[in-house]
PDB file of C-alpha atoms in Angstrom:
ATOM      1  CA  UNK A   1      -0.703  16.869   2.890  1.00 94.00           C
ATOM      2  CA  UNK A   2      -2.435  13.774   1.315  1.00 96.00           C
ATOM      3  CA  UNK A   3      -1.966  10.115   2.973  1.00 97.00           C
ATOM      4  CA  UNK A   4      -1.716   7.166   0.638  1.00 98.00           C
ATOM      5  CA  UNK A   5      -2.702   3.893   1.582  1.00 98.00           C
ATOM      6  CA  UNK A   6      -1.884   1.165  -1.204  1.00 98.00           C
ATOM      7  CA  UNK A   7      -2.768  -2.297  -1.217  1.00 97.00           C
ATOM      8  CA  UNK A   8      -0.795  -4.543  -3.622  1.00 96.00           C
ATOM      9  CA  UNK A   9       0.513  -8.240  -4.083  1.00 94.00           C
ATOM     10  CA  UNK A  10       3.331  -8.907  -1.814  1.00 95.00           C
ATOM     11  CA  UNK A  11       5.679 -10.008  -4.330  1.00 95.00           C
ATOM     12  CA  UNK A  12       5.625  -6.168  -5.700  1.00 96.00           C
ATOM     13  CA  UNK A  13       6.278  -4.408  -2.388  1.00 96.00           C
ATOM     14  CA  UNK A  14      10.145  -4.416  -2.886  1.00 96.00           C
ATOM     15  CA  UNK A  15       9.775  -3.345  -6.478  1.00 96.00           C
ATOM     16  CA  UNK A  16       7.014  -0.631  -5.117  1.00 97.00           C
ATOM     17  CA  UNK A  17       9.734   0.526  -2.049  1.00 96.00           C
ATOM     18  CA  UNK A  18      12.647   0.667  -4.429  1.00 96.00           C
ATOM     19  CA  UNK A  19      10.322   3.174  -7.071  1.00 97.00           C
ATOM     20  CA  UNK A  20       9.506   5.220  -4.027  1.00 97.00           C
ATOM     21  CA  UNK A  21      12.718   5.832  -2.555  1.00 96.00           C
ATOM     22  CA  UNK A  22      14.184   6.532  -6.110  1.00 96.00           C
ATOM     23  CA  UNK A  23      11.620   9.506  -6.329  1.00 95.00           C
ATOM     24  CA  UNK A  24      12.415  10.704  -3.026  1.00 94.00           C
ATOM     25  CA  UNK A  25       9.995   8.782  -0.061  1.00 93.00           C
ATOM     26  CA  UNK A  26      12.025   8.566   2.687  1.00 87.00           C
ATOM     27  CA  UNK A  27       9.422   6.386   4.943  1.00 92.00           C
ATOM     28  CA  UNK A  28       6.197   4.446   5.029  1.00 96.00           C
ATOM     29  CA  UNK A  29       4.688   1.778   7.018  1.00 97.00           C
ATOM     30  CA  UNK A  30       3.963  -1.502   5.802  1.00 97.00           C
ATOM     31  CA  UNK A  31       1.491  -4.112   7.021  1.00 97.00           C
ATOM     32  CA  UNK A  32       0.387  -7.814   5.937  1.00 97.00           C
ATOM     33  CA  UNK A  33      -3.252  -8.085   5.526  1.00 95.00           C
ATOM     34  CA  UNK A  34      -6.052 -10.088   3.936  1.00 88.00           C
ATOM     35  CA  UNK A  35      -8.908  -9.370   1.853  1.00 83.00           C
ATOM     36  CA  UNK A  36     -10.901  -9.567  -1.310  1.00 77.00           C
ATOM     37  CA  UNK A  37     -12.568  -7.951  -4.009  1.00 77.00           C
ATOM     38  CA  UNK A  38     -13.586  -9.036  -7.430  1.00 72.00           C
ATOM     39  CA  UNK A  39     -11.018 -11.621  -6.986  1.00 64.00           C
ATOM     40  CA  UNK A  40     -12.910 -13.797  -4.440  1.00 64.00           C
ATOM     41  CA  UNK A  41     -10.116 -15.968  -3.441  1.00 61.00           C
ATOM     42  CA  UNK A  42     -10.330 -19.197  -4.380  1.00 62.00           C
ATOM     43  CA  UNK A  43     -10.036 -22.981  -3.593  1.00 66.00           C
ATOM     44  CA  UNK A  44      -7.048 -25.076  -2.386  1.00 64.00           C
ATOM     45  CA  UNK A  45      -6.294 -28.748  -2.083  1.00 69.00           C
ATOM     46  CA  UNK A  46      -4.969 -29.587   1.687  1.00 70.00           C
ATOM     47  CA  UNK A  47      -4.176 -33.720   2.583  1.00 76.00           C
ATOM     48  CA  UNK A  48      -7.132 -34.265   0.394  1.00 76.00           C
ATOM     49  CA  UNK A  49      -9.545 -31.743   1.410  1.00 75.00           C
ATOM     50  CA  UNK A  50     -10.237 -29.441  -0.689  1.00 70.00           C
ATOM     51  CA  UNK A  51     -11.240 -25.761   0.980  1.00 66.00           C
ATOM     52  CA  UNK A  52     -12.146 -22.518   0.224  1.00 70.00           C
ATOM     53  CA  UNK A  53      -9.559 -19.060   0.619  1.00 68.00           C
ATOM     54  CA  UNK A  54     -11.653 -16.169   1.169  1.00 73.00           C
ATOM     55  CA  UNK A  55      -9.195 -13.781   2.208  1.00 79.00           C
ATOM     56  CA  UNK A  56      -6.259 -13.424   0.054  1.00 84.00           C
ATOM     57  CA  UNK A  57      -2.563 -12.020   1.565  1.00 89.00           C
ATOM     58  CA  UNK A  58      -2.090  -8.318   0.649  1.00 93.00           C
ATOM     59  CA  UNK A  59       0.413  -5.587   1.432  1.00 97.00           C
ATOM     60  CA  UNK A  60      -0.548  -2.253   2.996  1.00 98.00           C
ATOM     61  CA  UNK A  61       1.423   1.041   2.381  1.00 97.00           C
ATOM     62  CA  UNK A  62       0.643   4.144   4.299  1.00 98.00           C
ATOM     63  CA  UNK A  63       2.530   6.893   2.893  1.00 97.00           C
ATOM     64  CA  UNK A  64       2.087  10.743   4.042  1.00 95.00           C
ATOM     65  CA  UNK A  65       3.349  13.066   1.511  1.00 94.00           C
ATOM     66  CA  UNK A  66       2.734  16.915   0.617  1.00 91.00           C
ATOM     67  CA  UNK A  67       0.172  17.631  -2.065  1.00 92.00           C
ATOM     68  CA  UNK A  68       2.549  18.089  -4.918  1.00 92.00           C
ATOM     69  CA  UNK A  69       4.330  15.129  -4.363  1.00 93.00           C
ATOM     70  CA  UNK A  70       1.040  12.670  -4.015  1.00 95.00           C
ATOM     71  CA  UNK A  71       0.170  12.503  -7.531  1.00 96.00           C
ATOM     72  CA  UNK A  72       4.214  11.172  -8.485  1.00 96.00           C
ATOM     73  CA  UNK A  73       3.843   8.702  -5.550  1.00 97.00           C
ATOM     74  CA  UNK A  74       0.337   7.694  -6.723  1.00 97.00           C
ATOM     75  CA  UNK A  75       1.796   7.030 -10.595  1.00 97.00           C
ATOM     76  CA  UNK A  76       4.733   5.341  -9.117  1.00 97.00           C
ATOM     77  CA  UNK A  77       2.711   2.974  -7.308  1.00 97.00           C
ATOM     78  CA  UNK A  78       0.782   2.067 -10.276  1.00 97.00           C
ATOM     79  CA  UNK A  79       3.406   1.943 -12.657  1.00 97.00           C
ATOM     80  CA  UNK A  80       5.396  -0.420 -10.585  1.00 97.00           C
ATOM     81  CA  UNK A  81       2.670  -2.734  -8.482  1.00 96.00           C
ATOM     82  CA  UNK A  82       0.496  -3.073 -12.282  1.00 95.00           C
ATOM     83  CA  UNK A  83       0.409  -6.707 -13.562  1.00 92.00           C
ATOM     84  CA  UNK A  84      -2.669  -6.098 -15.764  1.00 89.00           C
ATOM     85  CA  UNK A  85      -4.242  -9.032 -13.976  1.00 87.00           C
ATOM     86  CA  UNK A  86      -7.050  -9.177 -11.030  1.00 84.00           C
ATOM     87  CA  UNK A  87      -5.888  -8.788  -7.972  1.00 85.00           C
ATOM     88  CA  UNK A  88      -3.531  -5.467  -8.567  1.00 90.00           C
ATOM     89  CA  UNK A  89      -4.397  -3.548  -5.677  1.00 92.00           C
ATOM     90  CA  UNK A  90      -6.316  -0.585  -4.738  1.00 95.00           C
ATOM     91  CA  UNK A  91      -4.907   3.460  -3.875  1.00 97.00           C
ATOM     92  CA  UNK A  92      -6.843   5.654  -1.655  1.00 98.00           C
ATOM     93  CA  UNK A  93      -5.524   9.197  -1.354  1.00 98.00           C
ATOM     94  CA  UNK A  94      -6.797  11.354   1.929  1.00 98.00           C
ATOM     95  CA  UNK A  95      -6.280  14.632   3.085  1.00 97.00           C
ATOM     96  CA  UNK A  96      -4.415  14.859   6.086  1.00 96.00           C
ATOM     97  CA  UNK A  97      -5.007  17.757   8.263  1.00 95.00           C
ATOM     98  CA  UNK A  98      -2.108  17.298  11.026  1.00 94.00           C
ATOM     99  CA  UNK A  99       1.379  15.870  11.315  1.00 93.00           C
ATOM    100  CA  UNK A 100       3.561  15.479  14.902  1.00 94.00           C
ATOM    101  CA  UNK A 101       6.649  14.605  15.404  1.00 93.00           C
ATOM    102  CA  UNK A 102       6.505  12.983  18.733  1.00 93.00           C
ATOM    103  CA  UNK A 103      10.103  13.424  19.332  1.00 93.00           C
ATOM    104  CA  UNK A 104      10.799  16.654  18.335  1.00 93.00           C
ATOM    105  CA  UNK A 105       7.552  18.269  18.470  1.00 91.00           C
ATOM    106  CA  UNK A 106       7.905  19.359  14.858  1.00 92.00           C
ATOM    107  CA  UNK A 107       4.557  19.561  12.834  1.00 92.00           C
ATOM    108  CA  UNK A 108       2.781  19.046   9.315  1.00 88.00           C
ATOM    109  CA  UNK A 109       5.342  19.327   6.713  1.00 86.00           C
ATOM    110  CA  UNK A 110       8.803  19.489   8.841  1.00 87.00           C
ATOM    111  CA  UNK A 111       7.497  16.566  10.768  1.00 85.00           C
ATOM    112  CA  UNK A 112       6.871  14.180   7.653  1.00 81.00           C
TER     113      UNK A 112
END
């Protein structure tokens, strides 16, 4: 099993949801963070002050899927959260080694 941690604009993430569940994800977690790459934030204008934005808002997806199914997941997310412009997003693919189901006790694949 592979987990799949995106981070993308927030305006894509119901585009990005609505790719996923048409090619079968049936959950994920999502989380509002802040950070920056090669995009460095930049500066705002605020009563007259002008100040820097180091940390720009960003959407996290966490995804656990089964091998197979990572690499469609993985294009999906790309095809969908691209803009062509700085600031896209990063995908990290893991392996994961164990899944519970803390409810039912089911693991690894029956539990995802």
């Amino acid at each position: 099993m592979k987990k799949i941690e995106a981070i993308i604009k927030p305006f894509k993430l119901d585009d990005v949801r609505e790719a996923l569940a048409e090619v079968g994800i049936t959950g994920m977690t999502v989380s509002e963070v802040k950070g920056f790459g090669r995009q460095k934030g930049h500066t705002e204008l605020y009563r007259g002050a002008e100040y820097v934005v180091d940390f720009l808002p960003k959407v996290k997806l966490e995804i656990v899927v089964s091998d197979e199914m990572s690499y469609q997941c993985v294009d999906t997310i790309v095809e969908t959260a691209k803009s062509g412009k700085i600031g896209d997003g990063k995908i990290f693919v893991t392996n994961v080694e164990r899944v519970i189901r803390i409810r039912t006790g089911e693991e690894d694949e029956e539990a995802v």
